[in-house]
XYZ file of C-alpha atoms in Angstrom:
566
model
C 74.406 24.062 20.883
C 76.341 26.330 20.055
C 77.971 28.492 22.851
C 75.723 32.252 21.321
C 72.685 30.145 22.329
C 74.317 28.528 25.935
C 75.355 32.424 27.773
C 71.760 33.470 25.592
C 70.083 31.186 27.887
C 71.642 31.754 30.790
C 70.451 35.904 30.610
C 67.361 34.789 29.824
C 67.730 32.446 33.605
C 69.219 35.478 35.619
C 66.915 37.822 33.864
C 63.693 35.813 35.713
C 65.152 34.826 38.752
C 66.237 38.739 39.060
C 62.453 39.664 37.861
C 60.565 37.260 40.051
C 60.914 37.845 42.969
C 60.285 42.225 42.893
C 56.930 40.486 40.585
C 56.712 37.962 43.798
C 56.811 41.385 45.947
C 54.718 43.513 43.546
C 52.175 40.346 43.969
C 51.378 40.393 47.865
C 50.726 44.707 48.299
C 47.891 44.865 45.068
C 46.710 41.535 48.388
C 47.052 38.276 46.625
C 48.143 35.665 49.387
C 51.753 33.716 48.577
C 49.664 29.729 48.563
C 48.343 31.579 45.361
C 51.294 33.044 43.861
C 53.341 30.030 44.626
C 49.903 28.434 42.541
C 49.705 30.643 39.919
C 53.454 29.720 39.442
C 53.040 25.860 39.229
C 49.776 26.674 37.061
C 52.285 27.736 34.312
C 55.126 26.482 34.013
C 53.292 23.172 33.418
C 51.251 25.171 30.937
C 54.416 25.737 29.275
C 56.098 22.425 30.175
C 52.572 19.972 28.924
C 52.643 20.165 25.802
C 56.478 20.185 24.775
C 56.143 16.838 27.638
C 53.619 15.384 25.717
C 55.541 15.729 22.366
C 58.390 13.719 23.101
C 56.918 11.296 24.973
C 58.402 12.226 28.391
C 54.992 12.597 29.782
C 54.539 9.170 28.658
C 57.725 8.015 30.556
C 56.231 9.456 33.609
C 53.094 7.381 33.535
C 54.788 4.902 33.129
C 57.574 5.124 35.402
C 58.427 2.275 38.269
C 56.102 3.262 41.448
C 59.889 4.400 43.780
C 60.505 6.688 40.832
C 56.521 8.289 41.392
C 57.007 8.084 45.393
C 60.441 10.774 44.993
C 58.912 12.693 42.547
C 55.624 13.284 44.152
C 58.032 14.210 47.270
C 60.778 16.821 45.222
C 56.620 18.562 44.282
C 55.709 18.779 47.993
C 59.041 20.381 48.755
C 59.427 21.995 45.872
C 55.327 23.688 47.045
C 57.512 24.161 50.820
C 59.815 26.469 49.013
C 57.311 28.137 46.988
C 55.588 29.416 49.757
C 58.333 29.683 52.064
C 60.209 31.663 50.015
C 57.408 33.461 48.777
C 55.837 34.457 51.998
C 59.579 35.886 53.114
C 59.284 38.451 50.698
C 56.446 39.616 53.579
C 58.829 39.852 55.559
C 61.991 41.028 54.720
C 63.274 43.486 51.172
C 62.922 41.455 48.174
C 67.057 42.200 47.180
C 67.593 39.705 51.220
C 64.643 37.002 50.772
C 65.149 36.427 46.875
C 69.881 36.997 47.802
C 70.063 33.982 50.861
C 67.088 32.008 48.977
C 69.981 30.963 45.940
C 71.398 29.500 47.858
C 70.288 26.693 47.302
C 72.650 25.150 45.456
C 74.732 25.212 48.525
C 72.177 22.710 49.685
C 71.991 21.092 46.346
C 75.600 20.266 47.670
C 76.382 19.615 50.244
C 72.978 16.757 50.189
C 74.605 15.494 47.651
C 77.436 13.965 49.450
C 75.996 13.097 51.806
C 72.793 11.270 50.852
C 73.593 10.716 46.896
C 78.275 10.324 48.152
C 78.693 12.761 45.780
C 81.701 15.181 46.155
C 82.089 18.341 45.122
C 83.919 19.101 42.591
C 87.277 21.307 44.003
C 87.012 23.864 41.119
C 83.572 25.157 43.163
C 84.517 25.082 46.396
C 85.801 28.846 46.345
C 82.538 30.047 45.099
C 80.818 27.901 47.860
C 82.252 29.776 50.103
C 82.053 33.060 48.695
C 78.549 32.522 48.439
C 78.137 31.179 52.296
C 80.104 34.035 53.317
C 77.636 36.533 51.836
C 74.458 34.908 52.359
C 76.504 35.243 55.567
C 76.760 38.415 55.718
C 73.401 39.598 53.732
C 71.390 37.898 56.657
C 73.856 39.830 59.686
C 72.974 42.830 58.681
C 69.474 42.203 57.472
C 69.000 41.548 60.967
C 68.598 45.357 62.524
C 64.627 45.320 62.119
C 63.611 41.714 61.596
C 64.280 41.565 65.541
C 64.876 37.180 66.852
C 64.672 35.836 63.185
C 68.943 35.250 64.540
C 67.860 33.743 67.800
C 66.149 30.963 65.271
C 68.401 30.839 63.204
C 71.513 30.406 65.430
C 69.556 27.579 67.046
C 68.819 25.657 63.613
C 73.351 25.548 63.077
C 74.282 24.638 66.909
C 71.153 21.281 66.166
C 72.590 20.873 63.031
C 76.715 21.426 64.220
C 76.013 18.965 67.428
C 74.339 16.349 65.191
C 77.194 14.010 64.802
C 78.380 14.621 68.446
C 74.325 14.310 69.726
C 73.525 10.643 67.572
C 77.556 8.820 66.548
C 76.658 5.817 66.477
C 73.947 6.969 63.362
C 75.355 6.839 60.011
C 75.933 11.327 58.462
C 73.037 10.187 56.561
C 70.340 8.698 57.610
C 71.068 12.051 61.546
C 71.106 14.487 58.516
C 68.001 13.458 56.935
C 65.763 13.225 60.017
C 67.666 15.900 61.783
C 66.320 18.408 58.320
C 62.645 17.038 57.954
C 62.006 17.580 62.036
C 63.423 21.558 60.808
C 61.401 21.819 58.257
C 57.884 19.887 59.904
C 58.412 22.448 62.952
C 58.315 25.495 60.238
C 55.649 24.503 59.186
C 53.927 24.049 62.402
C 54.557 27.449 62.454
C 53.076 28.247 59.255
C 50.212 31.133 59.594
C 50.161 29.565 63.137
C 49.056 33.438 64.314
C 45.538 32.466 63.018
C 44.953 30.184 65.695
C 45.858 32.208 67.950
C 42.924 34.397 67.990
C 40.650 31.208 68.269
C 42.409 30.593 71.067
C 42.303 34.115 72.539
C 37.969 34.588 71.486
C 37.996 30.854 73.317
C 37.907 29.103 69.922
C 39.732 26.560 69.268
C 37.822 23.575 69.165
C 37.321 24.981 65.357
C 40.399 23.898 64.987
C 40.738 20.711 67.343
C 37.849 19.629 64.912
C 40.042 20.518 62.091
C 43.587 18.904 62.910
C 41.677 16.220 63.835
C 40.692 15.406 60.214
C 44.228 16.247 59.631
C 45.605 13.890 61.151
C 42.705 11.066 60.592
C 44.391 11.407 56.479
C 47.724 11.973 57.718
C 47.406 8.701 59.193
C 46.186 6.711 56.222
C 48.334 8.341 53.834
C 50.929 6.494 56.486
C 49.816 3.887 55.861
C 48.981 3.326 52.794
C 52.841 4.886 51.940
C 54.354 1.827 54.194
C 52.491 -0.057 52.764
C 53.329 0.025 48.991
C 55.857 2.954 48.852
C 57.929 2.510 51.406
C 60.227 5.470 51.446
C 60.736 7.319 54.616
C 61.347 10.705 53.346
C 58.094 10.327 51.420
C 56.405 8.893 54.669
C 58.105 12.083 56.843
C 56.743 14.696 54.363
C 53.313 12.995 54.042
C 53.397 14.835 58.104
C 54.630 18.249 56.942
C 52.070 17.910 54.000
C 48.570 17.888 56.691
C 50.611 20.203 59.221
C 50.377 22.576 56.231
C 46.870 21.366 54.985
C 45.468 21.690 58.190
C 47.384 25.591 58.687
C 46.061 26.448 54.938
C 42.367 24.986 56.287
C 41.850 27.592 59.507
C 43.276 30.781 57.021
C 40.456 30.396 55.131
C 37.907 30.067 57.263
C 39.608 32.144 59.055
C 38.466 35.241 56.901
C 34.517 34.475 57.851
C 34.691 33.993 61.308
C 37.062 37.288 61.302
C 35.861 39.685 58.747
C 36.407 42.228 60.571
C 40.624 41.479 61.195
C 42.113 42.751 58.562
C 45.486 43.016 58.155
C 47.479 46.941 58.464
C 51.495 47.924 57.930
C 52.420 48.373 61.145
C 56.289 50.093 62.061
C 58.919 49.622 64.029
C 58.270 52.493 66.295
C 54.330 49.956 66.674
C 56.235 48.224 68.466
C 58.102 50.037 70.404
C 55.429 51.765 71.802
C 53.934 48.676 72.710
C 56.498 47.716 74.651
C 57.105 44.725 72.929
C 61.613 44.727 72.596
C 61.613 45.386 76.050
C 59.403 42.478 76.763
C 60.694 39.924 73.764
C 64.467 40.111 75.516
C 63.757 38.451 78.062
C 61.136 36.352 76.522
C 63.559 35.512 73.963
C 65.720 34.631 77.741
C 62.774 31.800 78.092
C 62.707 30.457 74.743
C 65.911 29.440 74.817
C 66.306 28.364 77.729
C 62.291 25.824 77.873
C 64.427 24.559 74.860
C 67.610 23.159 76.032
C 65.949 22.510 79.361
C 63.042 20.417 76.883
C 66.175 18.501 74.426
C 68.221 17.776 77.642
C 67.084 14.204 78.191
C 67.624 12.899 74.263
C 70.529 15.247 74.290
C 72.260 12.773 77.082
C 70.281 9.423 76.429
C 71.533 9.601 73.064
C 75.017 11.641 73.247
C 75.197 8.765 76.450
C 72.261 5.673 76.232
C 72.900 5.123 72.539
C 70.127 5.357 70.028
C 68.133 1.898 71.676
C 68.133 4.052 75.137
C 67.036 6.420 72.962
C 64.558 5.242 71.050
C 62.782 3.326 73.794
C 62.222 7.122 75.665
C 61.050 7.191 72.088
C 57.976 4.918 72.075
C 57.363 6.261 76.123
C 57.295 10.249 75.016
C 54.760 9.318 72.528
C 52.294 8.486 74.117
C 52.897 10.944 76.731
C 53.041 13.440 73.769
C 49.601 12.168 72.697
C 48.239 12.687 76.263
C 49.147 15.534 76.475
C 48.512 17.327 73.048
C 44.555 16.219 74.585
C 45.010 17.763 77.956
C 46.704 20.686 76.950
C 43.027 20.996 74.170
C 41.667 20.844 77.531
C 44.160 22.883 79.383
C 44.196 26.071 76.717
C 40.497 26.458 76.860
C 40.756 28.803 80.258
C 43.535 30.220 78.810
C 41.663 33.771 77.405
C 39.724 33.689 80.452
C 42.122 33.682 82.595
C 43.499 36.167 80.341
C 40.249 38.496 80.650
C 40.066 37.933 84.281
C 43.533 38.723 85.398
C 44.397 41.543 82.864
C 45.322 45.327 84.580
C 44.657 44.607 87.822
C 45.004 41.676 91.107
C 43.016 39.530 93.251
C 44.115 41.208 96.309
C 41.177 43.531 95.518
C 38.918 40.584 94.823
C 37.783 38.272 96.854
C 36.186 36.105 93.338
C 39.353 36.453 91.042
C 40.810 35.501 94.757
C 38.632 32.007 94.481
C 38.873 31.680 90.879
C 42.659 31.665 91.598
C 41.819 28.520 93.946
C 40.063 26.872 91.306
C 42.200 26.740 88.507
C 44.674 25.681 90.733
C 42.722 22.948 92.549
C 41.114 21.690 88.618
C 45.692 22.061 87.053
C 46.232 18.810 90.568
C 43.448 17.431 89.894
C 44.499 17.096 86.937
C 47.160 16.147 87.304
C 46.700 13.150 90.272
C 45.495 11.395 87.510
C 48.200 11.608 84.604
C 50.815 10.897 87.044
C 48.205 7.391 88.551
C 46.742 6.897 85.182
C 50.960 6.361 83.133
C 52.098 4.079 87.326
C 50.002 2.046 86.925
C 49.394 2.007 82.769
C 52.629 2.421 80.783
C 54.208 -0.471 81.807
C 51.075 -3.169 81.119
C 50.487 -1.598 77.583
C 53.690 -0.931 76.332
C 54.623 -4.637 77.285
C 51.188 -5.792 75.861
C 51.927 -3.731 72.794
C 55.749 -4.515 72.057
C 56.864 -7.218 74.145
C 58.912 -7.299 77.411
C 61.767 -6.483 75.992
C 60.798 -2.740 75.314
C 59.611 -2.102 78.654
C 62.289 0.659 80.837
C 62.006 0.361 84.362
C 59.343 1.258 86.719
C 61.707 3.368 88.484
C 62.272 5.378 85.411
C 57.953 5.296 85.236
C 57.467 6.788 88.774
C 59.973 9.075 87.881
C 58.300 10.112 84.417
C 54.735 10.377 86.565
C 56.410 12.873 89.202
C 57.781 15.030 86.147
C 54.643 14.718 84.505
C 52.927 15.560 87.694
C 54.921 19.165 88.818
C 53.685 20.297 85.277
C 50.403 19.129 85.010
C 50.183 20.464 88.492
C 51.358 23.787 88.019
C 49.979 24.121 84.740
C 47.336 27.559 85.758
C 49.441 28.694 87.859
C 51.352 29.014 84.404
C 48.931 30.267 82.201
C 48.456 32.777 85.165
C 52.151 33.511 85.348
C 52.239 33.513 80.688
C 49.379 36.628 80.938
C 51.459 38.559 84.199
C 54.552 39.732 82.089
C 57.569 40.422 83.891
C 59.544 38.256 81.851
C 62.730 39.423 83.948
C 61.562 38.705 87.309
C 61.697 34.549 86.763
C 63.951 34.693 83.780
C 67.248 33.791 85.795
C 64.721 30.522 87.484
C 64.387 29.937 83.676
C 68.939 29.663 82.683
C 69.229 27.833 86.327
C 66.412 25.726 84.785
C 68.127 24.662 81.236
C 71.741 24.607 83.401
C 71.076 22.793 86.158
C 68.802 19.877 83.260
C 71.862 19.605 81.292
C 74.062 19.616 83.888
C 73.138 16.598 86.386
C 71.838 14.640 83.848
C 75.334 14.108 82.699
C 76.170 13.440 86.317
C 73.056 11.332 87.660
C 72.939 8.793 83.974
C 76.268 7.358 84.475
C 74.495 6.853 88.705
C 71.652 5.121 86.793
C 71.410 5.348 83.780
C 68.617 7.221 81.974
C 66.587 7.134 85.386
C 68.886 10.142 86.589
C 68.645 12.267 83.172
C 64.554 12.096 84.308
C 65.665 12.468 87.789
C 67.843 15.785 86.692
C 64.496 16.721 84.683
C 62.326 16.744 88.250
C 64.685 18.663 88.982
C 65.346 21.406 86.457
C 60.393 21.647 86.340
C 60.740 22.238 90.110
C 63.323 25.551 89.248
C 61.207 26.198 86.055
C 57.990 26.475 88.588
C 59.209 28.570 91.724
C 60.148 30.953 89.046
C 56.524 31.061 88.139
C 55.588 30.895 91.829
C 58.179 34.410 92.080
C 55.849 36.263 89.094
C 52.336 35.197 90.720
C 52.806 35.398 93.846
C 54.197 38.669 93.519
C 52.456 40.502 91.309
C 48.549 39.333 91.763
C 47.658 37.020 94.599
C 49.755 39.280 97.262
C 49.947 37.035 100.022
C 48.888 33.832 99.084
C 52.363 32.175 99.122
C 52.393 30.450 102.734
C 48.392 28.748 102.032
C 49.605 27.597 98.470
C 52.185 25.982 99.967
C 50.578 24.443 102.843
C 48.204 23.650 100.005
C 51.295 22.079 97.742
C 52.105 19.250 100.491
C 48.968 17.787 101.109
C 49.013 17.464 96.807
C 51.923 15.446 98.171
C 50.996 13.246 100.473
C 47.240 12.652 98.772
C 49.187 11.884 95.383
C 51.419 9.208 96.592
C 47.793 8.149 98.411
C 46.232 7.854 95.288
C 49.609 6.063 93.165
C 50.806 3.601 95.576
C 46.730 2.500 96.161
C 45.654 2.160 92.630
C 49.083 1.071 91.733
C 48.741 -2.078 94.424
C 44.838 -2.449 93.310
C 47.076 -3.165 89.381
C 49.354 -5.508 91.063
C 46.554 -8.063 90.712
C 45.072 -7.880 88.256
C 46.643 -10.305 85.049
C 48.727 -9.453 82.677
C 47.818 -8.973 78.757
C 45.457 -7.109 76.998
C 42.592 -8.320 78.853
C 44.377 -7.228 82.317
C 44.209 -3.502 80.933
C 40.543 -2.841 81.862
C 40.045 -3.635 85.542
C 42.933 -1.863 85.358
C 41.749 1.568 83.439
C 39.053 1.052 85.246
C 41.171 1.468 89.196
C 42.523 4.329 87.396
C 39.517 6.104 86.972
C 38.024 5.262 89.265
C 39.964 4.941 93.043
C 42.114 9.140 92.190
C 38.906 10.667 91.708
C 36.535 9.594 95.088
C 40.413 9.919 97.130
C 39.979 13.248 95.679
C 36.500 14.001 95.618
C 36.584 12.635 98.819
C 39.445 15.381 100.746
C 39.219 18.312 98.835
C 35.686 17.301 97.375
C 33.731 20.505 99.534
C 36.894 22.858 100.182
C 37.338 25.870 101.132
C 39.019 26.235 97.245
C 36.989 24.100 95.442
C 34.073 26.381 95.864
C 34.412 27.636 92.245
C 34.876 24.251 90.582
C 31.472 23.365 92.232
C 29.489 25.950 91.578
C 30.841 26.329 87.585
C 29.447 22.813 87.473
C 26.778 23.151 89.460
C 26.086 25.930 86.569
C 26.600 23.335 83.939
C 24.511 20.779 85.136
C 21.306 23.391 85.033
C 22.390 24.409 81.181
C 22.537 20.728 80.266
C 18.978 20.467 82.114
C 17.140 23.241 80.439
C 18.610 21.331 76.805
C 16.749 18.698 78.235
C 13.314 19.430 79.163
C 13.309 21.512 75.573
C 13.780 18.825 73.957
């Protein structure tokens, strides 16, 4: 091929890339969805390339290629689909110029990852161009942040995480660390894809519809992971399965959303609309909350990875995996109350309404009952289950489990209080509690880890969690439950005594059970009965349980009517 033809092809390629952004933007303005545009583009490319592939015999080569190559090609296809979907969606939130300019920095990522993963160093001649491209992309991104509030915040977090990765995980090879980090970043971004549709279901107390779809996709994810592990053992492909089904779940929910909420439609909004609603005022303080919460939540892993190494991080991850599954289930239960709390709290004070006060104390008691049960279950079942499942060598000390249970208790015990706090707004009132929580957790973890190992890091987390809890108490009892702080503190003191009795009594009984899988069944029965019966005896007939008794009686009457009708 002569130089003229090469120059012509390069010119056509540049023209195609240049026209692509405006055409996609025009399609979006005509009502097409980003996913459909991406599908149409890929289908058209497939049709254009099919005939040459058949003639040249390359299609047959693909069919007979080794399984590993086919698996990698499928993973590349998934990432390409993700690329098109994310870029085309970004055109709805950024100018065509900014979106296209930033997405065209992809060769920089290819060059960087080629050096890390494939050990292909960048040619010296390409370094000046790469530097200019990075500076240009950064300038475009920063200059576009004037109206895109919060985007710079997210970008900064991602960059900080990438830059700190080698310091956090010094004993892990760079290729492995950055591959895992990159896949986790992509997975996190995918979990937010079309997530606004989920919020509508939560607000209308129909979250169970999302749960049904998530359950089916989770089953498919597990089956696909098993298939990959057996026939295509590749970490990238294994993780890509999760990314794919996360996106699929949100796409299915988005499609159902149009059917369940036909009256909801997209409208054009401006910066002035956000200003009139006062969103930017709250957003500033809310971002402080989110940043503090991110630092607070990641401190244990950061400190353990840095000071304990990848082995202890793995040990911690085993416990966190189990607790995360339980937390997801608990959140499904608790989230169903969020919309109801919003309706109760909106634009009024409980001080003038005895019923709303009764609801608050009932919800707070429900949080305690749930939290004490979870803490007792972890304390009595964690070690026996981990020992039977993975072996005694994978167990962390019982002191760690005790502190872990206390942290779970603190979180679940004020879960409903946290829902009230989130609805009330006024994020400026407890922003410094959040900052103090993040700072104390990180600093205290580094101080206590050399003394008490991984348990010390978790002690710091409990202390920081209590600081966060204190900030939420401040907002709720200033803005809503005025005059009820004394009663709340007295109740929490009683809760601690009852929790100690639940955990201690249950553990003493479970210690008499045999070990292994055979001992788990009687332990589960103990955990199901002892804490719940003890809490029922202490709180069941008290004033704070009045709302729960009324609600339970209402549910029983409905069930009885359905039974009589059947």
